[in-house]
Amino acid sequence: MSGREREALLESLMIDEPELTFTQCGNPDPRLLRLVEFLARQAARECYAEEVKMMRRRRKRTS
């Protein structure tokens, strides 16, 4: 996690702001959007790392 991502996450979780809210449509809470974006990036990195690890294992077996 980069410093900028960490700061963005901490900023989105500030306690002195009102609670995150879900809206039926339209104007979603920007803090919620940042949190979702952060979690999606983290999940993508973990998935990619796992795929790379699996491909390396397959290459070692066939060698």
Short mmCIF file of N, CA, C and O in Angstrom, two decimals:
data_model
loop_
_atom_site.label_atom_id
_atom_site.label_comp_id
_atom_site.label_asym_id
_atom_site.label_seq_id
_atom_site.Cartn_x
_atom_site.Cartn_y
_atom_site.Cartn_z
N MET A 1 0.86 -1.17 0.00
CA MET A 1 0.00 0.00 0.00
C MET A 1 0.91 1.23 0.00
O MET A 1 1.81 1.35 0.82
N SER A 2 0.66 2.10 -0.92
CA SER A 2 1.48 3.32 -1.01
C SER A 2 1.02 4.32 0.05
O SER A 2 -0.07 4.21 0.61
N GLY A 3 1.86 5.29 0.29
CA GLY A 3 1.54 6.31 1.28
C GLY A 3 0.30 7.10 0.89
O GLY A 3 -0.53 7.45 1.73
N ARG A 4 0.17 7.36 -0.40
CA ARG A 4 -0.99 8.13 -0.88
C ARG A 4 -2.28 7.33 -0.67
O ARG A 4 -3.30 7.87 -0.24
N GLU A 5 -2.22 6.02 -0.94
CA GLU A 5 -3.42 5.17 -0.74
C GLU A 5 -3.77 5.10 0.74
O GLU A 5 -4.94 5.14 1.11
N ARG A 6 -2.75 4.98 1.59
CA ARG A 6 -2.98 4.90 3.03
C ARG A 6 -3.64 6.20 3.52
O ARG A 6 -4.59 6.17 4.30
N GLU A 7 -3.12 7.33 3.06
CA GLU A 7 -3.70 8.62 3.44
C GLU A 7 -5.15 8.74 2.98
O GLU A 7 -6.01 9.21 3.72
N ALA A 8 -5.42 8.29 1.76
CA ALA A 8 -6.79 8.36 1.23
C ALA A 8 -7.73 7.50 2.07
O ALA A 8 -8.86 7.90 2.37
N LEU A 9 -7.25 6.31 2.45
CA LEU A 9 -8.09 5.44 3.27
C LEU A 9 -8.34 6.06 4.64
O LEU A 9 -9.47 6.09 5.12
N LEU A 10 -7.28 6.56 5.27
CA LEU A 10 -7.45 7.18 6.58
C LEU A 10 -8.38 8.39 6.51
O LEU A 10 -9.22 8.59 7.39
N GLU A 11 -8.24 9.17 5.46
CA GLU A 11 -9.09 10.34 5.28
C GLU A 11 -10.56 9.93 5.13
O GLU A 11 -11.46 10.58 5.65
N SER A 12 -10.79 8.81 4.43
CA SER A 12 -12.17 8.37 4.22
C SER A 12 -12.80 7.80 5.49
O SER A 12 -14.01 7.66 5.58
N LEU A 13 -11.98 7.46 6.47
CA LEU A 13 -12.49 6.87 7.70
C LEU A 13 -12.50 7.85 8.87
O LEU A 13 -12.62 7.44 10.01
N MET A 14 -12.39 9.14 8.59
CA MET A 14 -12.36 10.15 9.65
C MET A 14 -13.64 10.07 10.49
O MET A 14 -14.74 10.00 9.96
N ILE A 15 -13.47 10.09 11.80
CA ILE A 15 -14.59 9.91 12.72
C ILE A 15 -15.43 11.18 12.87
O ILE A 15 -16.63 11.10 13.10
N ASP A 16 -14.84 12.35 12.72
CA ASP A 16 -15.58 13.59 12.96
C ASP A 16 -16.59 13.91 11.87
O ASP A 16 -17.35 14.85 11.98
N GLU A 17 -16.62 13.12 10.82
CA GLU A 17 -17.58 13.33 9.72
C GLU A 17 -18.83 12.47 9.98
O GLU A 17 -18.78 11.50 10.72
N PRO A 18 -19.93 12.80 9.34
CA PRO A 18 -21.14 11.98 9.51
C PRO A 18 -20.91 10.56 9.00
O PRO A 18 -20.02 10.31 8.20
N GLU A 19 -21.71 9.67 9.50
CA GLU A 19 -21.62 8.26 9.13
C GLU A 19 -21.81 8.09 7.61
O GLU A 19 -22.59 8.82 6.99
N LEU A 20 -21.11 7.10 7.03
CA LEU A 20 -21.29 6.81 5.61
C LEU A 20 -22.74 6.40 5.37
O LEU A 20 -23.33 5.68 6.18
N THR A 21 -23.29 6.85 4.28
CA THR A 21 -24.68 6.53 3.99
C THR A 21 -24.82 5.96 2.58
O THR A 21 -24.02 6.27 1.70
N PHE A 22 -25.77 5.11 2.42
CA PHE A 22 -26.11 4.57 1.10
C PHE A 22 -27.31 5.35 0.59
O PHE A 22 -28.24 5.64 1.33
N THR A 23 -27.27 5.69 -0.67
CA THR A 23 -28.42 6.36 -1.26
C THR A 23 -29.02 5.43 -2.30
O THR A 23 -28.33 4.59 -2.86
N GLN A 24 -30.29 5.58 -2.56
CA GLN A 24 -30.95 4.69 -3.50
C GLN A 24 -30.38 4.85 -4.90
O GLN A 24 -30.17 3.88 -5.60
N CYS A 25 -30.14 6.05 -5.32
CA CYS A 25 -29.52 6.27 -6.63
C CYS A 25 -28.98 7.70 -6.67
O CYS A 25 -29.36 8.55 -5.89
N GLY A 26 -28.07 7.90 -7.58
CA GLY A 26 -27.54 9.25 -7.71
C GLY A 26 -26.36 9.51 -6.80
O GLY A 26 -25.44 8.75 -6.73
N ASN A 27 -26.33 10.49 -6.06
CA ASN A 27 -25.27 11.09 -5.28
C ASN A 27 -24.69 10.21 -4.16
O ASN A 27 -24.97 10.42 -3.00
N PRO A 28 -23.81 9.21 -4.48
CA PRO A 28 -23.25 8.37 -3.41
C PRO A 28 -22.20 9.14 -2.59
O PRO A 28 -21.60 10.10 -3.06
N ASP A 29 -21.98 8.70 -1.37
CA ASP A 29 -21.00 9.31 -0.48
C ASP A 29 -19.60 9.13 -1.07
O ASP A 29 -19.19 8.00 -1.32
N PRO A 30 -18.84 10.20 -1.31
CA PRO A 30 -17.52 10.06 -1.93
C PRO A 30 -16.55 9.25 -1.08
O PRO A 30 -15.67 8.58 -1.60
N ARG A 31 -16.71 9.27 0.24
CA ARG A 31 -15.83 8.47 1.09
C ARG A 31 -16.07 6.99 0.86
O ARG A 31 -15.15 6.18 0.85
N LEU A 32 -17.32 6.63 0.65
CA LEU A 32 -17.65 5.24 0.37
C LEU A 32 -17.05 4.81 -0.97
O LEU A 32 -16.50 3.71 -1.09
N LEU A 33 -17.12 5.68 -1.95
CA LEU A 33 -16.53 5.37 -3.26
C LEU A 33 -15.03 5.18 -3.15
O LEU A 33 -14.46 4.27 -3.76
N ARG A 34 -14.34 6.01 -2.36
CA ARG A 34 -12.89 5.87 -2.19
C ARG A 34 -12.55 4.57 -1.49
O ARG A 34 -11.58 3.89 -1.84
N LEU A 35 -13.36 4.19 -0.51
CA LEU A 35 -13.12 2.93 0.20
C LEU A 35 -13.29 1.74 -0.73
O LEU A 35 -12.47 0.82 -0.75
N VAL A 36 -14.34 1.76 -1.53
CA VAL A 36 -14.58 0.68 -2.48
C VAL A 36 -13.45 0.60 -3.49
O VAL A 36 -12.95 -0.49 -3.81
N GLU A 37 -13.00 1.74 -3.99
CA GLU A 37 -11.90 1.77 -4.95
C GLU A 37 -10.62 1.20 -4.33
O GLU A 37 -9.91 0.40 -4.94
N PHE A 38 -10.33 1.58 -3.09
CA PHE A 38 -9.15 1.08 -2.40
C PHE A 38 -9.22 -0.44 -2.23
O PHE A 38 -8.26 -1.15 -2.52
N LEU A 39 -10.36 -0.94 -1.77
CA LEU A 39 -10.51 -2.38 -1.56
C LEU A 39 -10.44 -3.16 -2.87
O LEU A 39 -9.87 -4.25 -2.92
N ALA A 40 -10.98 -2.60 -3.94
CA ALA A 40 -10.92 -3.26 -5.25
C ALA A 40 -9.49 -3.35 -5.73
O ALA A 40 -9.06 -4.39 -6.24
N ARG A 41 -8.72 -2.27 -5.58
CA ARG A 41 -7.31 -2.31 -5.99
C ARG A 41 -6.52 -3.33 -5.19
O ARG A 41 -5.71 -4.07 -5.73
N GLN A 42 -6.77 -3.38 -3.89
CA GLN A 42 -6.07 -4.33 -3.03
C GLN A 42 -6.42 -5.76 -3.44
O GLN A 42 -5.54 -6.62 -3.54
N ALA A 43 -7.67 -6.05 -3.70
CA ALA A 43 -8.09 -7.38 -4.11
C ALA A 43 -7.47 -7.76 -5.45
O ALA A 43 -7.03 -8.90 -5.65
N ALA A 44 -7.40 -6.81 -6.38
CA ALA A 44 -6.81 -7.07 -7.69
C ALA A 44 -5.32 -7.39 -7.55
O ALA A 44 -4.81 -8.32 -8.20
N ARG A 45 -4.62 -6.65 -6.70
CA ARG A 45 -3.19 -6.93 -6.48
C ARG A 45 -2.98 -8.32 -5.90
O ARG A 45 -2.09 -9.06 -6.31
N GLU A 46 -3.80 -8.68 -4.91
CA GLU A 46 -3.68 -10.00 -4.29
C GLU A 46 -3.98 -11.10 -5.28
O GLU A 46 -3.29 -12.12 -5.32
N CYS A 47 -5.00 -10.91 -6.09
CA CYS A 47 -5.36 -11.90 -7.11
C CYS A 47 -4.24 -12.06 -8.13
O CYS A 47 -3.86 -13.17 -8.48
N TYR A 48 -3.67 -10.95 -8.58
CA TYR A 48 -2.58 -11.00 -9.56
C TYR A 48 -1.36 -11.70 -8.96
O TYR A 48 -0.75 -12.56 -9.61
N ALA A 49 -1.03 -11.39 -7.72
CA ALA A 49 0.12 -12.03 -7.07
C ALA A 49 -0.09 -13.54 -6.97
O ALA A 49 0.83 -14.32 -7.19
N GLU A 50 -1.30 -13.96 -6.66
CA GLU A 50 -1.61 -15.39 -6.57
C GLU A 50 -1.50 -16.06 -7.94
O GLU A 50 -0.98 -17.17 -8.05
N GLU A 51 -1.97 -15.39 -8.98
CA GLU A 51 -1.87 -15.94 -10.34
C GLU A 51 -0.41 -16.10 -10.75
O GLU A 51 -0.03 -17.11 -11.34
N VAL A 52 0.42 -15.10 -10.45
CA VAL A 52 1.85 -15.18 -10.78
C VAL A 52 2.49 -16.34 -10.04
O VAL A 52 3.27 -17.11 -10.61
N LYS A 53 2.15 -16.50 -8.78
CA LYS A 53 2.70 -17.59 -7.98
C LYS A 53 2.31 -18.95 -8.57
O LYS A 53 3.14 -19.85 -8.68
N MET A 54 1.06 -19.08 -8.99
CA MET A 54 0.60 -20.34 -9.58
C MET A 54 1.30 -20.62 -10.90
O MET A 54 1.69 -21.77 -11.18
N MET A 55 1.52 -19.60 -11.72
CA MET A 55 2.20 -19.80 -13.00
C MET A 55 3.65 -20.22 -12.78
O MET A 55 4.17 -21.08 -13.49
N ARG A 56 4.31 -19.67 -11.78
CA ARG A 56 5.69 -20.06 -11.47
C ARG A 56 5.74 -21.51 -11.03
O ARG A 56 6.66 -22.24 -11.40
N ARG A 57 4.77 -21.95 -10.24
CA ARG A 57 4.73 -23.35 -9.80
C ARG A 57 4.55 -24.28 -11.00
O ARG A 57 5.17 -25.33 -11.07
N ARG A 58 3.67 -23.90 -11.93
CA ARG A 58 3.44 -24.73 -13.12
C ARG A 58 4.70 -24.85 -13.96
O ARG A 58 5.01 -25.90 -14.48
N ARG A 59 5.44 -23.75 -14.10
CA ARG A 59 6.67 -23.76 -14.89
C ARG A 59 7.70 -24.69 -14.26
O ARG A 59 8.41 -25.38 -14.96
N LYS A 60 7.79 -24.67 -12.95
CA LYS A 60 8.77 -25.53 -12.26
C LYS A 60 8.43 -27.01 -12.45
O LYS A 60 9.31 -27.85 -12.57
N ARG A 61 7.15 -27.34 -12.48
CA ARG A 61 6.73 -28.74 -12.66
C ARG A 61 7.06 -29.25 -14.05
O ARG A 61 7.40 -30.40 -14.23
N THR A 62 6.91 -28.41 -15.06
CA THR A 62 7.13 -28.85 -16.43
C THR A 62 8.61 -28.86 -16.80
O THR A 62 8.98 -29.46 -17.79
N SER A 63 9.45 -28.22 -16.02
CA SER A 63 10.89 -28.16 -16.33
C SER A 63 11.59 -29.45 -16.00
O SER A 63 11.28 -30.22 -15.23
#
